[in-house]
Each structure stands twice: as C-alpha cells, then as structure tokens.
PDB file of C-alpha atoms in Angstrom:
ATOM      1  CA  MET A   1       0.000   0.000   0.000  1.00 52.00           C
ATOM      2  CA  MET A   2       1.322   3.412  -0.911  1.00 58.00           C
ATOM      3  CA  THR A   3       1.702   5.996   1.788  1.00 73.00           C
ATOM      4  CA  LYS A   4      -1.232   8.376   1.588  1.00 83.00           C
ATOM      5  CA  ASN A   5      -2.284  11.466   3.458  1.00 94.00           C
ATOM      6  CA  LEU A   6      -5.707  10.021   4.287  1.00 97.00           C
ATOM      7  CA  TYR A   7      -7.023   6.460   4.348  1.00 98.00           C
ATOM      8  CA  ASN A   8     -10.405   4.873   3.755  1.00 98.00           C
ATOM      9  CA  VAL A   9     -10.937   2.701   6.839  1.00 98.00           C
ATOM     10  CA  ALA A  10     -13.490   0.028   7.702  1.00 98.00           C
ATOM     11  CA  VAL A  11     -14.003  -1.321  11.214  1.00 98.00           C
ATOM     12  CA  VAL A  12     -15.673  -4.741  11.190  1.00 98.00           C
ATOM     13  CA  GLY A  13     -17.311  -5.410  14.537  1.00 97.00           C
ATOM     14  CA  ALA A  14     -17.700  -1.700  15.217  1.00 97.00           C
ATOM     15  CA  THR A  15     -20.511  -2.174  17.749  1.00 96.00           C
ATOM     16  CA  GLY A  16     -18.570  -4.655  19.904  1.00 95.00           C
ATOM     17  CA  ALA A  17     -16.263  -3.806  22.794  1.00 94.00           C
ATOM     18  CA  VAL A  18     -13.066  -4.294  20.782  1.00 94.00           C
ATOM     19  CA  GLY A  19     -14.457  -2.412  17.787  1.00 96.00           C
ATOM     20  CA  GLN A  20     -15.355   0.476  20.078  1.00 96.00           C
ATOM     21  CA  GLN A  21     -11.814   0.458  21.467  1.00 96.00           C
ATOM     22  CA  MET A  22     -10.410   0.460  17.923  1.00 97.00           C
ATOM     23  CA  LEU A  23     -12.459   3.546  17.138  1.00 98.00           C
ATOM     24  CA  LYS A  24     -11.337   5.223  20.361  1.00 97.00           C
ATOM     25  CA  THR A  25      -7.695   4.503  19.513  1.00 97.00           C
ATOM     26  CA  LEU A  26      -8.076   5.790  15.953  1.00 98.00           C
ATOM     27  CA  GLU A  27      -9.578   8.984  17.344  1.00 97.00           C
ATOM     28  CA  GLU A  28      -7.046   9.455  20.155  1.00 97.00           C
ATOM     29  CA  ARG A  29      -4.113   8.919  17.802  1.00 96.00           C
ATOM     30  CA  GLU A  30      -5.668  11.185  15.174  1.00 96.00           C
ATOM     31  CA  PHE A  31      -5.287   8.524  12.499  1.00 97.00           C
ATOM     32  CA  PRO A  32      -5.632  10.193   9.083  1.00 97.00           C
ATOM     33  CA  ILE A  33      -9.036   8.980   7.888  1.00 98.00           C
ATOM     34  CA  ASP A  34     -10.709  10.144   4.695  1.00 97.00           C
ATOM     35  CA  THR A  35     -13.776   7.904   4.883  1.00 97.00           C
ATOM     36  CA  LEU A  36     -14.841   5.662   7.751  1.00 98.00           C
ATOM     37  CA  LYS A  37     -17.125   2.690   7.290  1.00 98.00           C
ATOM     38  CA  LEU A  38     -18.534   1.000  10.393  1.00 98.00           C
ATOM     39  CA  LEU A  39     -19.526  -2.601   9.771  1.00 98.00           C
ATOM     40  CA  SER A  40     -21.205  -5.228  11.892  1.00 96.00           C
ATOM     41  CA  SER A  41     -23.760  -8.029  11.784  1.00 94.00           C
ATOM     42  CA  ALA A  42     -27.204  -7.556  10.233  1.00 93.00           C
ATOM     43  CA  ARG A  43     -28.565  -7.419  13.787  1.00 93.00           C
ATOM     44  CA  SER A  44     -26.493  -4.318  14.585  1.00 95.00           C
ATOM     45  CA  ALA A  45     -26.898  -2.618  11.205  1.00 96.00           C
ATOM     46  CA  GLY A  46     -28.615   0.738  11.463  1.00 96.00           C
ATOM     47  CA  LYS A  47     -27.167   1.666  14.850  1.00 97.00           C
ATOM     48  CA  GLU A  48     -25.526   5.068  15.162  1.00 97.00           C
ATOM     49  CA  ILE A  49     -21.988   5.519  16.495  1.00 97.00           C
ATOM     50  CA  LYS A  50     -20.194   8.800  17.046  1.00 96.00           C
ATOM     51  CA  PHE A  51     -16.621   9.261  15.894  1.00 97.00           C
ATOM     52  CA  LYS A  52     -14.843  12.606  16.210  1.00 96.00           C
ATOM     53  CA  GLY A  53     -18.178  14.237  16.966  1.00 94.00           C
ATOM     54  CA  LYS A  54     -19.829  12.948  13.805  1.00 96.00           C
ATOM     55  CA  SER A  55     -22.576  10.304  13.688  1.00 97.00           C
ATOM     56  CA  TYR A  56     -22.021   7.231  11.524  1.00 98.00           C
ATOM     57  CA  GLN A  57     -24.585   4.593  10.691  1.00 98.00           C
ATOM     58  CA  VAL A  58     -23.432   1.000  11.069  1.00 98.00           C
ATOM     59  CA  GLU A  59     -23.826  -1.117   7.944  1.00 98.00           C
ATOM     60  CA  GLU A  60     -24.055  -4.871   7.575  1.00 97.00           C
ATOM     61  CA  ALA A  61     -20.642  -6.318   6.657  1.00 98.00           C
ATOM     62  CA  LYS A  62     -20.776  -7.810   3.158  1.00 98.00           C
ATOM     63  CA  PRO A  63     -18.076  -8.475   0.544  1.00 98.00           C
ATOM     64  CA  GLU A  64     -18.982  -5.326  -1.394  1.00 98.00           C
ATOM     65  CA  SER A  65     -18.601  -3.246   1.789  1.00 98.00           C
ATOM     66  CA  PHE A  66     -14.850  -3.190   1.148  1.00 98.00           C
ATOM     67  CA  GLU A  67     -14.855  -1.494  -2.250  1.00 98.00           C
ATOM     68  CA  GLY A  68     -12.476   1.474  -2.017  1.00 98.00           C
ATOM     69  CA  ILE A  69     -11.273   0.580   1.492  1.00 98.00           C
ATOM     70  CA  ASP A  70      -7.541   0.907   2.202  1.00 98.00           C
ATOM     71  CA  ILE A  71      -7.458  -0.579   5.714  1.00 98.00           C
ATOM     72  CA  ALA A  72      -9.982  -2.977   7.243  1.00 98.00           C
ATOM     73  CA  LEU A  73      -9.768  -3.649  10.969  1.00 98.00           C
ATOM     74  CA  PHE A  74     -11.506  -6.920  11.861  1.00 98.00           C
ATOM     75  CA  SER A  75     -12.730  -7.860  15.312  1.00 96.00           C
ATOM     76  CA  ALA A  76     -16.113  -9.498  14.840  1.00 94.00           C
ATOM     77  CA  GLY A  77     -15.158 -13.108  15.540  1.00 92.00           C
ATOM     78  CA  GLY A  78     -13.214 -15.719  13.638  1.00 94.00           C
ATOM     79  CA  SER A  79     -16.105 -16.886  11.485  1.00 95.00           C
ATOM     80  CA  VAL A  80     -16.689 -13.341  10.183  1.00 96.00           C
ATOM     81  CA  SER A  81     -12.981 -12.920   9.472  1.00 97.00           C
ATOM     82  CA  LYS A  82     -12.853 -16.265   7.654  1.00 97.00           C
ATOM     83  CA  ALA A  83     -15.858 -15.236   5.547  1.00 97.00           C
ATOM     84  CA  LEU A  84     -14.903 -11.642   4.746  1.00 98.00           C
ATOM     85  CA  ALA A  85     -11.178 -10.916   5.281  1.00 98.00           C
ATOM     86  CA  GLN A  86     -10.076 -12.376   1.961  1.00 98.00           C
ATOM     87  CA  GLU A  87     -12.976 -10.594   0.244  1.00 98.00           C
ATOM     88  CA  ALA A  88     -11.659  -7.302   1.667  1.00 98.00           C
ATOM     89  CA  ALA A  89      -8.076  -8.107   0.646  1.00 98.00           C
ATOM     90  CA  ASP A  90      -9.206  -9.074  -2.868  1.00 98.00           C
ATOM     91  CA  ARG A  91     -10.773  -5.619  -3.161  1.00 98.00           C
ATOM     92  CA  GLY A  92      -7.489  -3.923  -2.251  1.00 97.00           C
ATOM     93  CA  ALA A  93      -7.789  -3.471   1.520  1.00 98.00           C
ATOM     94  CA  ILE A  94      -5.057  -4.380   3.933  1.00 97.00           C
ATOM     95  CA  VAL A  95      -6.813  -6.448   6.583  1.00 98.00           C
ATOM     96  CA  ILE A  96      -5.619  -6.357  10.178  1.00 98.00           C
ATOM     97  CA  ASP A  97      -7.360  -9.250  11.859  1.00 98.00           C
ATOM     98  CA  ASN A  98      -7.785  -9.233  15.623  1.00 95.00           C
ATOM     99  CA  THR A  99      -9.430 -12.675  15.805  1.00 94.00           C
ATOM    100  CA  SER A 100      -7.994 -16.175  15.985  1.00 93.00           C
ATOM    101  CA  ALA A 101      -8.972 -16.881  12.354  1.00 96.00           C
ATOM    102  CA  PHE A 102      -5.503 -16.481  10.800  1.00 96.00           C
ATOM    103  CA  ARG A 103      -3.125 -16.737  13.758  1.00 93.00           C
ATOM    104  CA  MET A 104      -1.925 -20.216  12.816  1.00 92.00           C
ATOM    105  CA  ASP A 105      -1.999 -19.707   9.041  1.00 94.00           C
ATOM    106  CA  PRO A 106       1.575 -19.974   7.734  1.00 92.00           C
ATOM    107  CA  ASN A 107       0.693 -17.652   4.817  1.00 94.00           C
ATOM    108  CA  VAL A 108      -0.458 -14.827   7.089  1.00 96.00           C
ATOM    109  CA  PRO A 109       2.127 -12.915   9.114  1.00 95.00           C
ATOM    110  CA  LEU A 110       1.430 -12.795  12.861  1.00 94.00           C
ATOM    111  CA  VAL A 111       2.660  -9.340  13.824  1.00 94.00           C
ATOM    112  CA  VAL A 112       3.417  -7.413  16.986  1.00 92.00           C
ATOM    113  CA  PRO A 113       4.988  -4.214  15.567  1.00 91.00           C
ATOM    114  CA  GLU A 114       7.272  -3.677  18.568  1.00 91.00           C
ATOM    115  CA  VAL A 115       8.736  -7.158  17.974  1.00 91.00           C
ATOM    116  CA  ASN A 116       8.557  -8.085  14.280  1.00 91.00           C
ATOM    117  CA  GLU A 117       7.594  -4.959  12.372  1.00 93.00           C
ATOM    118  CA  ALA A 118       9.461  -6.164   9.265  1.00 93.00           C
ATOM    119  CA  ASP A 119       6.851  -8.914   8.867  1.00 93.00           C
ATOM    120  CA  LEU A 120       4.304  -6.205   8.037  1.00 92.00           C
ATOM    121  CA  HIS A 121       5.916  -6.089   4.592  1.00 91.00           C
ATOM    122  CA  THR A 122       5.426  -9.806   3.858  1.00 91.00           C
ATOM    123  CA  HIS A 123       1.631  -9.952   3.840  1.00 94.00           C
ATOM    124  CA  ASN A 124      -0.676 -10.943   1.006  1.00 95.00           C
ATOM    125  CA  GLY A 125      -3.460  -8.618   2.118  1.00 97.00           C
ATOM    126  CA  ILE A 126      -4.089 -10.029   5.589  1.00 98.00           C
ATOM    127  CA  ILE A 127      -2.107  -9.421   8.782  1.00 97.00           C
ATOM    128  CA  ALA A 128      -2.968 -11.262  11.994  1.00 96.00           C
ATOM    129  CA  ASN A 129      -2.153 -10.243  15.512  1.00 92.00           C
ATOM    130  CA  PRO A 130      -1.879 -12.437  18.606  1.00 90.00           C
ATOM    131  CA  ASN A 131      -4.319 -12.268  21.489  1.00 86.00           C
ATOM    132  CA  CYS A 132      -3.920  -9.430  23.984  1.00 81.00           C
ATOM    133  CA  SER A 133      -2.065 -11.376  26.687  1.00 77.00           C
ATOM    134  CA  THR A 134       0.437 -12.739  24.168  1.00 82.00           C
ATOM    135  CA  ILE A 135       1.112  -9.277  22.749  1.00 85.00           C
ATOM    136  CA  GLN A 136       1.942  -7.898  26.195  1.00 85.00           C
ATOM    137  CA  MET A 137       4.167 -10.867  26.971  1.00 84.00           C
ATOM    138  CA  VAL A 138       6.205 -10.792  23.748  1.00 87.00           C
ATOM    139  CA  VAL A 139       6.717  -7.026  23.964  1.00 90.00           C
ATOM    140  CA  ALA A 140       8.075  -7.470  27.497  1.00 89.00           C
ATOM    141  CA  LEU A 141      10.258 -10.447  26.489  1.00 86.00           C
ATOM    142  CA  GLU A 142      11.675  -8.982  23.267  1.00 90.00           C
ATOM    143  CA  PRO A 143      14.611  -7.178  24.988  1.00 92.00           C
ATOM    144  CA  ILE A 144      15.482 -10.454  26.761  1.00 87.00           C
ATOM    145  CA  ARG A 145      15.277 -12.356  23.472  1.00 86.00           C
ATOM    146  CA  GLN A 146      17.552  -9.834  21.787  1.00 90.00           C
ATOM    147  CA  LYS A 147      20.122  -9.906  24.577  1.00 91.00           C
ATOM    148  CA  MET A 148      20.070 -13.572  25.604  1.00 90.00           C
ATOM    149  CA  GLY A 149      18.701 -15.416  22.561  1.00 84.00           C
ATOM    150  CA  LEU A 150      15.396 -16.686  23.933  1.00 80.00           C
ATOM    151  CA  LYS A 151      14.078 -19.312  21.502  1.00 79.00           C
ATOM    152  CA  LYS A 152      11.128 -20.942  23.207  1.00 79.00           C
ATOM    153  CA  LEU A 153       8.770 -20.117  26.044  1.00 75.00           C
ATOM    154  CA  SER A 154       6.246 -22.440  27.649  1.00 74.00           C
ATOM    155  CA  TYR A 155       3.603 -21.117  29.988  1.00 69.00           C
ATOM    156  CA  PRO A 156       0.102 -22.168  31.029  1.00 65.00           C
ATOM    157  CA  PRO A 157      -2.599 -20.456  29.002  1.00 63.00           C
ATOM    158  CA  ILE A 158      -4.125 -17.475  30.796  1.00 61.00           C
ATOM    159  CA  LYS A 159      -7.626 -18.903  30.413  1.00 64.00           C
ATOM    160  CA  LEU A 160      -6.514 -22.113  32.083  1.00 61.00           C
ATOM    161  CA  CYS A 161      -5.133 -20.114  35.014  1.00 64.00           C
ATOM    162  CA  GLN A 162      -8.361 -18.129  35.250  1.00 64.00           C
ATOM    163  CA  GLU A 163     -10.420 -21.336  35.182  1.00 66.00           C
ATOM    164  CA  GLN A 164      -8.283 -22.908  37.912  1.00 67.00           C
ATOM    165  CA  GLU A 165      -8.695 -19.770  40.032  1.00 68.00           C
ATOM    166  CA  ARG A 166     -12.465 -19.850  39.468  1.00 67.00           C
ATOM    167  CA  LEU A 167     -12.595 -23.490  40.578  1.00 73.00           C
ATOM    168  CA  ARG A 168     -10.545 -22.716  43.687  1.00 71.00           C
ATOM    169  CA  LEU A 169     -12.899 -19.861  44.536  1.00 68.00           C
ATOM    170  CA  MET A 170     -15.972 -22.068  44.019  1.00 69.00           C
ATOM    171  CA  ASN A 171     -14.419 -24.769  46.216  1.00 71.00           C
ATOM    172  CA  TYR A 172     -13.741 -22.188  48.933  1.00 67.00           C
ATOM    173  CA  MET A 173     -17.316 -20.853  48.709  1.00 66.00           C
ATOM    174  CA  ASN A 174     -18.691 -24.386  48.960  1.00 69.00           C
ATOM    175  CA  ARG A 175     -16.574 -25.045  52.059  1.00 68.00           C
ATOM    176  CA  LEU A 176     -17.949 -21.869  53.648  1.00 63.00           C
ATOM    177  CA  LYS A 177     -21.473 -23.148  53.116  1.00 62.00           C
ATOM    178  CA  LEU A 178     -20.603 -26.347  55.004  1.00 58.00           C
ATOM    179  CA  VAL A 179     -19.482 -24.485  58.103  1.00 46.00           C
TER     180      VAL A 179
END
C-alpha cells in the first residue's frame, strides 16, 4: 500500500467492545481517515456511532462493503474474518485481523509491531495479531530475546489459570457453606 495522506478505513465489529476500542484509539491517535465505514452483523446494522463528533450509521458487513477501502480492521469473531477478510483483501484493503482466524496460518504474518515490524511487509493482504495477553508478553520479552537469545517459552494459558482460580474460589465458597 502506498503511503497516503488520508485512508479509507473500515471497522468490522464496530458495535462490539473491541471495535469500540479500535475507534477510540483511531480517534485518540488522530489517524488520518478520509472515509470511515462502520460494519457489523445484520442485527447491529442501522445503529448510530459517534466518531470525532460525527454520527455514523453502522452497515451490515458484506463483501462489497470493502470497495475502495484501504485498511480494514476486523474484530467481529473468527467466522466473520474467515468469511470476509479475503474478500476485503481481494478488493485492495489491507486487513488487520484481531481474531484467531488467521493466527496459525503460515501464509499470514502474525505481527506485533514492537517485535517483528518487518513482517508487516510480507503480507498478502491479511495481517494477523496475537491475542492481547500474548502481545503484552512478547513485547516485554523482546529485549530479553535480543540480549540472551530466547528461543522458546512455555507457559500455562491465561484462560486455564483463570479457570483454575475460578474453581478454587468455588471450592472455597462451597466449604464456607458447610461451616
């Protein structure tokens, strides 16, 4: 994609929590937007969302929604990304996918800019990013990797830890009821 002064941007999943945060970040960072298209499911189509003081109507995400779009930010679930990300890329958009849909695809770069920014230049229209806890971890570990040559890291998944904590709490609550 050529460097432009202003970009045509689509946010897929604009009514969800992550989509709302994407919009907030775009606004806070004063990202240079020419046109903004807010996309979501048919159920959310028609809703109004404010961005930089202007009201935008949410549209249903369809393949033709990406005509003329330069950058498409996806965060509407893996099934939506699987169905529409390639459609967006085929229409010329660079897709940044925030779902699990492409994280394990060897043909899609998995990018954390603070760690492997060069991989941004190897995409075929779609760029994936890891989940939020992984991003924080690899950013923190990158200086260690650079200095000491870290090659592999094993750790229990965050969700597993949260589930174990939930079970411990439930066990504790059940013991309180017995007293």
